[in-house]
Structure formats: structure tokens, C-alpha cells
CSV table of C-alpha atoms in Angstrom, one decimal:
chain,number,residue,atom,x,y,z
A,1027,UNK,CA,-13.7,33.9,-134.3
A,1028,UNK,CA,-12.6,34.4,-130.5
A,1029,UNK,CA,-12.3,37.3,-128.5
A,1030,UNK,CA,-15.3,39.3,-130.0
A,1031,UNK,CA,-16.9,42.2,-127.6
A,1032,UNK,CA,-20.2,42.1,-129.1
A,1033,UNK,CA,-21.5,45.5,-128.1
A,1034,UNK,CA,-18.7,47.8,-126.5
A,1035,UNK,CA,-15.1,47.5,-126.4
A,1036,UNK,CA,-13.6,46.3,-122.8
A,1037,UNK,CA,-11.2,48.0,-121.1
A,1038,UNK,CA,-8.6,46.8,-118.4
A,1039,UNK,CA,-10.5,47.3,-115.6
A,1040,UNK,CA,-13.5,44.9,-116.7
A,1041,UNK,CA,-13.5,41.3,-115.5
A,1042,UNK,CA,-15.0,38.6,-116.9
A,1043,UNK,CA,-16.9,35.4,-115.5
A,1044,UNK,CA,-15.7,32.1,-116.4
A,1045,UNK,CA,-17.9,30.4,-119.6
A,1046,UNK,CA,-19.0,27.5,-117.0
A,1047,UNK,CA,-19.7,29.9,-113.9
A,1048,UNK,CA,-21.6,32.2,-116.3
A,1049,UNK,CA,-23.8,29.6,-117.0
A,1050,UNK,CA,-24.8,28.4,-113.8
A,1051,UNK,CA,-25.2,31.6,-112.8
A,1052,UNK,CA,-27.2,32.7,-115.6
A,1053,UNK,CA,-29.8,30.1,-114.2
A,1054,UNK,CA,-29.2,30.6,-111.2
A,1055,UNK,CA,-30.6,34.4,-111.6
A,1056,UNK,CA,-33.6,33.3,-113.5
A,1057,UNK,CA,-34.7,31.2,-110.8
A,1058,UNK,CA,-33.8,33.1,-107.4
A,1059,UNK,CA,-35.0,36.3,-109.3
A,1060,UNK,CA,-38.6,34.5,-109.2
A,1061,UNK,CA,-38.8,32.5,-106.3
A,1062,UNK,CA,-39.2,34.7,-103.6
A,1063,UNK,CA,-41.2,37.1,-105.6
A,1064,UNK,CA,-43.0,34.2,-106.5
A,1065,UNK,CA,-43.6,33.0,-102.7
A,1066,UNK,CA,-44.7,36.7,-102.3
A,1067,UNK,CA,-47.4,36.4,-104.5
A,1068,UNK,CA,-49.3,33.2,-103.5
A,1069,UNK,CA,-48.7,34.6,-99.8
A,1070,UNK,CA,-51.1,37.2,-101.3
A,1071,UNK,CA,-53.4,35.4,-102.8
A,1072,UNK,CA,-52.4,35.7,-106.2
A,1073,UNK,CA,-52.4,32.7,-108.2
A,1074,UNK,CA,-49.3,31.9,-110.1
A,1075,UNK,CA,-51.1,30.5,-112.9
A,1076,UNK,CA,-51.6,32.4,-116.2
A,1077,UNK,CA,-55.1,33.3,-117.9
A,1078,UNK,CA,-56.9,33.7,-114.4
A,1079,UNK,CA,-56.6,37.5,-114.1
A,1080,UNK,CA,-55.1,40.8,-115.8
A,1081,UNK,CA,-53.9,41.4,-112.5
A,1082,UNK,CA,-52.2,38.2,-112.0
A,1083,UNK,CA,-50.7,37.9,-115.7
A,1084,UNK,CA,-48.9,41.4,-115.4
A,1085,UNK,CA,-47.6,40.6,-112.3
A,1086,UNK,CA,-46.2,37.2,-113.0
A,1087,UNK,CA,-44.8,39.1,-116.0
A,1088,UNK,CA,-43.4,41.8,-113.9
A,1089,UNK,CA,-41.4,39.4,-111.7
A,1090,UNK,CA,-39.1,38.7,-114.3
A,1091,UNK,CA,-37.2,42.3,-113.7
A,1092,UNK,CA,-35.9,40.5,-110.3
A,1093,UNK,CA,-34.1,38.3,-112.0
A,1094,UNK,CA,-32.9,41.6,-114.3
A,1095,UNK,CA,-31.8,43.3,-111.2
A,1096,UNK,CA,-29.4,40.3,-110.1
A,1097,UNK,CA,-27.5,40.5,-113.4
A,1098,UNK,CA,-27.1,44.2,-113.2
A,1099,UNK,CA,-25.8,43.6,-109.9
A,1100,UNK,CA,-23.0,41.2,-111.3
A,1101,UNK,CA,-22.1,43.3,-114.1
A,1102,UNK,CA,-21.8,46.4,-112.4
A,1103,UNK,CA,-20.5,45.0,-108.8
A,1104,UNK,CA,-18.3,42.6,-109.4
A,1105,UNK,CA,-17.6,42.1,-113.4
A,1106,UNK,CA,-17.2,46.4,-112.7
A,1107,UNK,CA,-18.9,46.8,-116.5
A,1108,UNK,CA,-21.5,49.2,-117.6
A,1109,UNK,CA,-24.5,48.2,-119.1
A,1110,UNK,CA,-23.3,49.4,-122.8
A,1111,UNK,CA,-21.4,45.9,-122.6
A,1112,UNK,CA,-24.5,44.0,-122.4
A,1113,UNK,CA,-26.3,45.8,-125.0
A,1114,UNK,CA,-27.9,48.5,-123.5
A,1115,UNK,CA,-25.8,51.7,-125.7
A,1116,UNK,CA,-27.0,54.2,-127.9
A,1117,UNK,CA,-29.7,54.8,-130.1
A,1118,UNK,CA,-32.8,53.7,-127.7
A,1119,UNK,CA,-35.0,55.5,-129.5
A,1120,UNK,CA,-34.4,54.4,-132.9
A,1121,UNK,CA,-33.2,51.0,-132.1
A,1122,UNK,CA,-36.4,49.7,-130.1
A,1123,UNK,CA,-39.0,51.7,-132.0
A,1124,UNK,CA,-37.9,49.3,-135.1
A,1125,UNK,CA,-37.9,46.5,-133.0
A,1126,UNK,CA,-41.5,46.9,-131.9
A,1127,UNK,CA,-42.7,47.2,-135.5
A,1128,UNK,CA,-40.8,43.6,-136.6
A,1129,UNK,CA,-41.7,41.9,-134.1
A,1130,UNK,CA,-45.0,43.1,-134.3
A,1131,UNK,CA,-45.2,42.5,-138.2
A,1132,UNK,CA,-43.6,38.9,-137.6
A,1133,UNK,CA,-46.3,37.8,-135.1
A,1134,UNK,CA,-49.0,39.5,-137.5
A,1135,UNK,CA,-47.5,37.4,-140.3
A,1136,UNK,CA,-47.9,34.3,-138.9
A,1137,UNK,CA,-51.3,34.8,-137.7
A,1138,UNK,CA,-52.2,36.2,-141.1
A,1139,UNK,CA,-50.6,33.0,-142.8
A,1140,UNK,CA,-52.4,30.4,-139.9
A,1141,UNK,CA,-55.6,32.1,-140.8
A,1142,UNK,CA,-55.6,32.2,-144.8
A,1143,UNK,CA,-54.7,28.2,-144.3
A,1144,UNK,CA,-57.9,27.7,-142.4
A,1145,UNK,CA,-56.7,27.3,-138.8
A,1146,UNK,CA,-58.6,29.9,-137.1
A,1147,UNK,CA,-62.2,31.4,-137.2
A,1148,UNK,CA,-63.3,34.5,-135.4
A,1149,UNK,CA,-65.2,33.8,-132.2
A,1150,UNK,CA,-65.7,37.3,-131.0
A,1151,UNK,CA,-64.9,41.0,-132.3
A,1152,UNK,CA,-61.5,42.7,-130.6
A,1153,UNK,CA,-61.6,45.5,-128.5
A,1154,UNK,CA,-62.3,48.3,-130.5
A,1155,UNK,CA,-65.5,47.0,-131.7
A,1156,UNK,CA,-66.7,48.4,-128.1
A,1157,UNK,CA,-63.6,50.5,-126.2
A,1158,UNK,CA,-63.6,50.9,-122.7
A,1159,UNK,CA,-61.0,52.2,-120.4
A,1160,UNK,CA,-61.7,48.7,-118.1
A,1161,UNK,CA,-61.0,47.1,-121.4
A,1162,UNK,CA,-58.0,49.1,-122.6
A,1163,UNK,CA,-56.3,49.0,-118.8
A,1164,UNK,CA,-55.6,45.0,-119.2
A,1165,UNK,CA,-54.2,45.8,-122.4
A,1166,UNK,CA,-51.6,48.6,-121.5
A,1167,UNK,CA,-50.7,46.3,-118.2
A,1168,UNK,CA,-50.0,43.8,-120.0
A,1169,UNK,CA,-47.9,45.5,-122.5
A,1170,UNK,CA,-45.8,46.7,-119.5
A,1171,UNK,CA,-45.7,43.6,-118.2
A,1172,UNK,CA,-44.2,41.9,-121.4
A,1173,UNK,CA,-41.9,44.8,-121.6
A,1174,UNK,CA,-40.4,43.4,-118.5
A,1175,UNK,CA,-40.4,40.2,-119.3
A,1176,UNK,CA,-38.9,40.1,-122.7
A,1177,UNK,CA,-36.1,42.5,-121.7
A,1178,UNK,CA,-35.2,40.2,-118.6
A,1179,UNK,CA,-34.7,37.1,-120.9
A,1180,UNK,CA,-32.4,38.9,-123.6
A,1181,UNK,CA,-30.4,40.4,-120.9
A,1182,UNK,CA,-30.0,36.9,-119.4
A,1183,UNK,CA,-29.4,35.0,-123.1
A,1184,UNK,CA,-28.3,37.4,-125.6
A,1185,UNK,CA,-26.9,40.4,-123.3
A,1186,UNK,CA,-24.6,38.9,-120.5
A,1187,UNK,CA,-24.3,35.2,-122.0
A,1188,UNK,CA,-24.0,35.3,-125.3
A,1189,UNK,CA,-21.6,38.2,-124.7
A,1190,UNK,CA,-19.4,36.4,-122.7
A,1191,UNK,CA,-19.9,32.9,-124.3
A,1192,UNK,CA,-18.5,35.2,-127.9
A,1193,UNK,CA,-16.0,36.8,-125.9
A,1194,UNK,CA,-13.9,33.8,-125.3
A,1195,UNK,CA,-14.7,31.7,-128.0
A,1196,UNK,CA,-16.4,33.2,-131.0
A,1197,UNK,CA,-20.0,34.2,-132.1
A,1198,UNK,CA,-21.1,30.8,-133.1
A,1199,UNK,CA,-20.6,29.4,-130.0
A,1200,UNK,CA,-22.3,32.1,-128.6
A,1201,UNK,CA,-25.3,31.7,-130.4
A,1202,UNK,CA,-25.7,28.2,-130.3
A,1203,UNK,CA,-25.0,27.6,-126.6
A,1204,UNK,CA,-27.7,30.8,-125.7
A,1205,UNK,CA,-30.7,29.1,-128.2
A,1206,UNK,CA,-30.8,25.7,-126.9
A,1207,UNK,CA,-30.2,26.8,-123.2
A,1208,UNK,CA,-33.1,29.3,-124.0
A,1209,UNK,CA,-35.6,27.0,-126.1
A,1210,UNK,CA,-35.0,24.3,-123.2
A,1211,UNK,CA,-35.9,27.1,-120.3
A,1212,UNK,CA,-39.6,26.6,-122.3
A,1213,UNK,CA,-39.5,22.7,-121.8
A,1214,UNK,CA,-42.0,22.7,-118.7
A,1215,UNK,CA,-44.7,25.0,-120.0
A,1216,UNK,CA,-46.5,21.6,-121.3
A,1217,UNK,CA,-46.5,18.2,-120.8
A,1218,UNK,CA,-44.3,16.6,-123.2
A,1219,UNK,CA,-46.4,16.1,-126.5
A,1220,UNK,CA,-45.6,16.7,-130.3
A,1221,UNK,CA,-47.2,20.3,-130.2
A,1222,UNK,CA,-44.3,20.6,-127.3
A,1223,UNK,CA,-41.6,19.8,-129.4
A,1224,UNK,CA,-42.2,21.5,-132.2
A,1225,UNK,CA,-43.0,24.7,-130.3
A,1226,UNK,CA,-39.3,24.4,-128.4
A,1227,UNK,CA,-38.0,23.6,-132.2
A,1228,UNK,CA,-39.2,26.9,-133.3
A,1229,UNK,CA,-38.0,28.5,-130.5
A,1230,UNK,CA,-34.6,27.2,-131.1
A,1231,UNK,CA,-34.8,29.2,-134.4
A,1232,UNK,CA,-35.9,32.3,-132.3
A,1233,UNK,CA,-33.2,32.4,-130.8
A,1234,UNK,CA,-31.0,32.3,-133.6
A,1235,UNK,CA,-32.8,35.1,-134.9
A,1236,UNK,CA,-32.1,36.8,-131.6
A,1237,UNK,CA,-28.6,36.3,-131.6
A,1238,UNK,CA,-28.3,37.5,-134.9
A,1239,UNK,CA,-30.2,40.4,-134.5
A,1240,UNK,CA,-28.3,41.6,-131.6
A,1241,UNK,CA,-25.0,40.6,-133.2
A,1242,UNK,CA,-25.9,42.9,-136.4
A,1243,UNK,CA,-27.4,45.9,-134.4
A,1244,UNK,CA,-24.5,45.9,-131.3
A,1245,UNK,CA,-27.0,46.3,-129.2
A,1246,UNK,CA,-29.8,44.8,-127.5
A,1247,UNK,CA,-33.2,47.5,-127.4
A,1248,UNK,CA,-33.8,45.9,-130.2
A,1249,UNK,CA,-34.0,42.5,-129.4
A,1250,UNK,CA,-35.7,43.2,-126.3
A,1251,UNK,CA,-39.0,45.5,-128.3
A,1252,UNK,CA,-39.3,42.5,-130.9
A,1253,UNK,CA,-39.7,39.8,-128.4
A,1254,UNK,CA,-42.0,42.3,-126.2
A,1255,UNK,CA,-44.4,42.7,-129.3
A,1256,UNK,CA,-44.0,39.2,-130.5
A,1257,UNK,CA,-45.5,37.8,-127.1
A,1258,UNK,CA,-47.6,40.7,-126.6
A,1259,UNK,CA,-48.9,41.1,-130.1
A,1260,UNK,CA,-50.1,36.7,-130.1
A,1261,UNK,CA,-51.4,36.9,-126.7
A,1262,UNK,CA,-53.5,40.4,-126.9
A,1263,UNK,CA,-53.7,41.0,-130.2
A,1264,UNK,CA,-55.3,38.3,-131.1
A,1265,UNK,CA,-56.4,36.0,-127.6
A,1266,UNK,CA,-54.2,32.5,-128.8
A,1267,UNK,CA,-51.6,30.9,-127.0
A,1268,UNK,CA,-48.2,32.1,-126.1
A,1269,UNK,CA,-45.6,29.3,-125.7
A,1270,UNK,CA,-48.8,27.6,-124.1
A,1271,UNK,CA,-50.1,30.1,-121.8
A,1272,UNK,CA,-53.6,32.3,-122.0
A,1273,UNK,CA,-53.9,35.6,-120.6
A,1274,UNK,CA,-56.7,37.4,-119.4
A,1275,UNK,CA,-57.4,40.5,-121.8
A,1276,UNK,CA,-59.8,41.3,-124.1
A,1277,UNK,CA,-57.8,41.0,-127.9
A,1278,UNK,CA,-57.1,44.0,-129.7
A,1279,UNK,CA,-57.7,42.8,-133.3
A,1280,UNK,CA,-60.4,40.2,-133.2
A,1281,UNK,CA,-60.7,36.9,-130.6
A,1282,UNK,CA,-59.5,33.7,-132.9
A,1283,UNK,CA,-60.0,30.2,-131.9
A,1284,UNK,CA,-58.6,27.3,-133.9
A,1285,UNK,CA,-60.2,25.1,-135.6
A,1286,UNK,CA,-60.3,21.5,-136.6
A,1287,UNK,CA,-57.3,21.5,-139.0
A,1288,UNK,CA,-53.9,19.6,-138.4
A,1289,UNK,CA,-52.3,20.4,-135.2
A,1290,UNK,CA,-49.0,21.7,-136.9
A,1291,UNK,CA,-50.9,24.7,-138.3
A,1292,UNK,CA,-52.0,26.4,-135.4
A,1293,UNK,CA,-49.5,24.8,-133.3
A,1294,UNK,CA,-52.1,23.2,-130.6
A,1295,UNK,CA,-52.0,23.4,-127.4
A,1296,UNK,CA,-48.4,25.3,-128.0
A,1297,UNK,CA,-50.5,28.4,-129.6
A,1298,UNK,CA,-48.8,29.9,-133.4
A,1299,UNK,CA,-45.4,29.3,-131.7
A,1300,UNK,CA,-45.7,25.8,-132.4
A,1301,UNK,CA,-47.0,26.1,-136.1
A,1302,UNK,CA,-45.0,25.5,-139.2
A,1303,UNK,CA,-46.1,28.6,-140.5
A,1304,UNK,CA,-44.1,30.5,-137.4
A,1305,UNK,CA,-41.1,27.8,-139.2
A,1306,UNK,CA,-41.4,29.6,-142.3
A,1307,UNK,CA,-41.3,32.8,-141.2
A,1308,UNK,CA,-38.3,32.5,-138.4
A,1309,UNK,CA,-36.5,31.1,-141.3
A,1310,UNK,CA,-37.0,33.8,-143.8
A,1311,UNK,CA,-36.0,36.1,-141.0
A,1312,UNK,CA,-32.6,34.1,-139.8
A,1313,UNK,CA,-31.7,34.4,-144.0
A,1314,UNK,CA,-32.8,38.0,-143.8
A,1315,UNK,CA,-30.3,38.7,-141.3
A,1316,UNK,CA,-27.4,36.6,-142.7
A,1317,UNK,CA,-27.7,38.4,-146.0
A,1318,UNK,CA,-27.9,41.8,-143.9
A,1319,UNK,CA,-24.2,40.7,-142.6
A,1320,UNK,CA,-24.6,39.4,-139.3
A,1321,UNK,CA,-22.1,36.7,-139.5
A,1322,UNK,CA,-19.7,38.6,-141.5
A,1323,UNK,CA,-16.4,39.4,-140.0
A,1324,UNK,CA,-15.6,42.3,-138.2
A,1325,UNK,CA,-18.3,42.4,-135.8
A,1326,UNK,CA,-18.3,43.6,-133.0
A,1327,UNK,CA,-14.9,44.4,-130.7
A,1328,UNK,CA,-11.8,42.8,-130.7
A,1329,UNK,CA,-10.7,41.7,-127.5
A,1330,UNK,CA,-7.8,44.0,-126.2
A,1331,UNK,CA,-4.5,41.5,-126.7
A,1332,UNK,CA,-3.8,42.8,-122.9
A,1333,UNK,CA,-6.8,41.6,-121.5
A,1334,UNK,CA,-6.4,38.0,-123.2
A,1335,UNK,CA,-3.3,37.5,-121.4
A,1336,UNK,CA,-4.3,38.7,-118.0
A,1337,UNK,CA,-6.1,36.0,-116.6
A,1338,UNK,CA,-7.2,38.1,-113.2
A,1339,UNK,CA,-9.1,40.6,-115.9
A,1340,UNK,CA,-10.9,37.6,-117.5
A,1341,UNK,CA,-12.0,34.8,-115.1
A,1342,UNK,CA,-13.8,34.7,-111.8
């Protein structure tokens, strides 16, 4: 299943990065997007550890658009593509609306199943037992700062490499190559451990789900709102965990805190990421969006037969 343009059709001027090149440079971004900003940040004072302050947790969030900025850069400068050919086309509205409510409904489901299994209690009441606009300013910052940071990993993974990984040789490989390279980019957020390991399990089968998603939809808002909510929706919805890191805001719903059950419930350490419960439910959404089509044939764009003969048009 080669040669498939996953969300636009090329044209004759486009190029297109060598598989191997794409990959080292799709790392490369992720880590020269941060760095400096990074070095920025502790020059100021800021600690670049998560949970310490609102302030802190947005902007380590925020950073993440540097690395965004570098891929636009290489798709518009020197691959000379829009942005429609890594998933940002039409329908915003529409498409990321939806997305929000999934991935908001997903991360409620798996707290709701966690919790009716005994793995959480309430410690305190959410923020609208007492609102406050000192309260509800976290909250929205944090939101923002998700924003950026899920849309920065799905244009790396699912918008320019799975795009060009598909391109040359076929959806599958596309897929499969983006979900381990993204599930190992989570390795170092805890010391190697069983809640570990099952947490980067489960998000190998987030990011089939991903890939899926996008592939259905041509597009990418929608990828991008689900994983916004999903990491937003865990962390300040409900004050656990998100792939092992606390933040600093006040939850939304009600503040949980696990409780003495196994540690494949709740996921330890890991947060609901790591649970078998969050198994479950990636699962029933990866069958969801196989029976929806999303493997099917005739996805996508056909690679023009010109382009796959010109070899200056595909490779850098």
C-alpha cells in the first residue's frame, strides 16, 4: 500500500525527505526545539521540573511549539509544502471541536472505570466547589499550554512522519514506525519499573489510535484536540498523573488519590496511563476506528506516477 498522500494530494513541485533523514530529523526537532528554550528558562529561574508551579507547567508546555516552528520551517522552506500536507486542511472547526469531546470522554472513561474498581477515593472537592479567578487562571494556562503541546507531538509523529513514512511505503509502515518511536520518546519520564512499562505499552496503542484517527479524518485538528483533552482532562480534571508528571492546578472535577489496590489499576507511579483499564479502552477505540474504515483502501492520495519516478521531487 505505497505511495499514499495521507492528507492532500502532492504536486510536482513538492520534495520529499528521505525515510531515514526524516527520522533523524524528526528527533532532531524535538530536542533542539527545547533545548535552548529550555536553557532559557532555568537562566530565569524557572525550574524545569513539573508540579512545582502553574507558571512553570505552562511554560514547559509552551516550549514544545519551538520544536513546531522547526518543522514548519522544513515543510514550507525546503520540502516547498503547505501545511494541508501535514494535516492542517479544512474543517477546523468541526474537526477539533469533536476531537476535544473524545478525548475528553476517553480520559473521563477511564477515570470513571479506575474509580468504580476501587482505585481512587476523593481527597478534596474540584474547583467549582469554591471558584476563583486565581483558581480558574491555572486551569485556562494550562489548557493553552497542552494545546501546544499535543499539537507539537502530532505534527512531529502523525503530521510530517507518518506522512512521509506512508508516502513511500504504505500506511502500516507508517503507523507502526510513528507509535513505537513515539511510546519510546516517554521512556525517561520514570525510572524503569513495571508501572513504566506498561504505561509506554499503552501508549503504543495510543498511538495506533492516533494514526488511525488521522488516517480516517485526512487530517490532523483532530488528533491534535484529543490528545490536548486527554492530557489536559487526567491532569486538571481530576489532579492524577500524566505519563508520570503532576501539575500544579487546582482539579476541575474533584482531587482523587489512589488507593491501596493493585498497581495495574491505577497505573502507579505512571498515573491512569499505565492502568489496564486505559488498555481496555484504547482497544475498544483502535476496533472503533478499524470498523469506521480506517484501514480500508482508498485512503488518502495516490502518489502522482510522475513524482515516483522523479527522484530530485522525492529525496533530500
Amino acid at each position: 500500500m505505497a505511495g499514499i498522500e495521507l492528507y492532500a494530494p502532492r504536486t510536482e513541485r513538492h520534495r520529499r525527505t528521505w525515510t531515514a533523514a526524516a527520522i533523524v530529523l524528526t528527533l532532531a526537532f524535538i530536542i533542539l526545539g527545547q533545548v535552548p528554550a529550555g536553557i532559557a528558562l532555568m537562566a530565569a529561574g524557572i525550574p524545569l521540573q513539573p508540579g512545582v508551579s502553574w507558571t512553570g507547567d505552562t511554560l514547559l508546555l509552551s516550549i514544545f511549539g519551538c520544536s513546531a516552528l522547526l518543522f514548519f520551517l522544513w515543510v514550507w522552506v525546503f520540502e516547498r509544502r503547505g501545511l494541508a500536507t501535514i494535516g492542517f486542511n479544512s474543517d477546523f472547526l468541526k474537526r477539533y471541536v469533536r476531537g476535544l469531546a473524545l478525548g475528553l470522554a476517553f480520559s473521563g472513561a477511564v477515570i470513571g472505570g479506575i474509580f468504580a474498581l476501587g482505585g481512587y477515593r476523593i481527597e478534596n472537592a474540584g474547583f467549582w466547589a469554591a471558584p476563583s479567578l486565581s483558581l480558574f487562571i491555572p486551569i485556562v494556562a494550562i489548557f493553552l499550554g497542552f494545546v501546544i503541546q499535543g499539537a507539537t507531538e502530532e505534527i512531529a509523529m502523525r503530521g510530517y512522519l507518518m506522512q512521509i513514512i506512508a508516502s513511500r511505503h504504505g500506511m502500516y509502515w507508517g503507523v507502526g514506525v510513528t507509535t513505537f518511536l513515539f511510546s519510546g520518546l516517554h521512556a525517561l519520564n520514570l525510572k524503569p519499573s513495571n508501572e513504566l512499562y506498561m504505561g509506554l505499552a499503552n501508549i503504543v496503542l495510543v498511538g495506533i489510535f492516533f494514526g488511525l484517527y488521522a488516517i480516517k479524518e485526512r487530517s490532523l485538528w483532530g488528533v491534535c484536540a484529543w490528545h490536548t483533552a486527554w492530557n489536559w482532562f487526567l491532569g486538571v480534571g481530576f489532579g492524577v498523573e500524566v505519563s508520570g508528571q503532576h501539575l500544579d492546578a487546582k482539579p476541575i472535577v474533584v482531587d482523587l488519590m489512589q488507593t491501596d489496590v493493585p498497581w495495574w489499576i491505577t497505573g502507579g507511579a505512571f498515573g491512569p496511563e499505565g492502568s489496564v483499564i486505559t488498555t481496555a479502552v484504547l482497544l475498544a477505540g483502535i476496533a472503533w476506528q478499524v470498523s469506521q474504515g480506517a484501514l480500508k483502501q482508498g485512503q488518502g492520495f495516490a502518489t502522482p506516477t510522475y513524482l515516483e519516478g522523479d527522484e530530485t521531487a522525492q529525496k533530500f
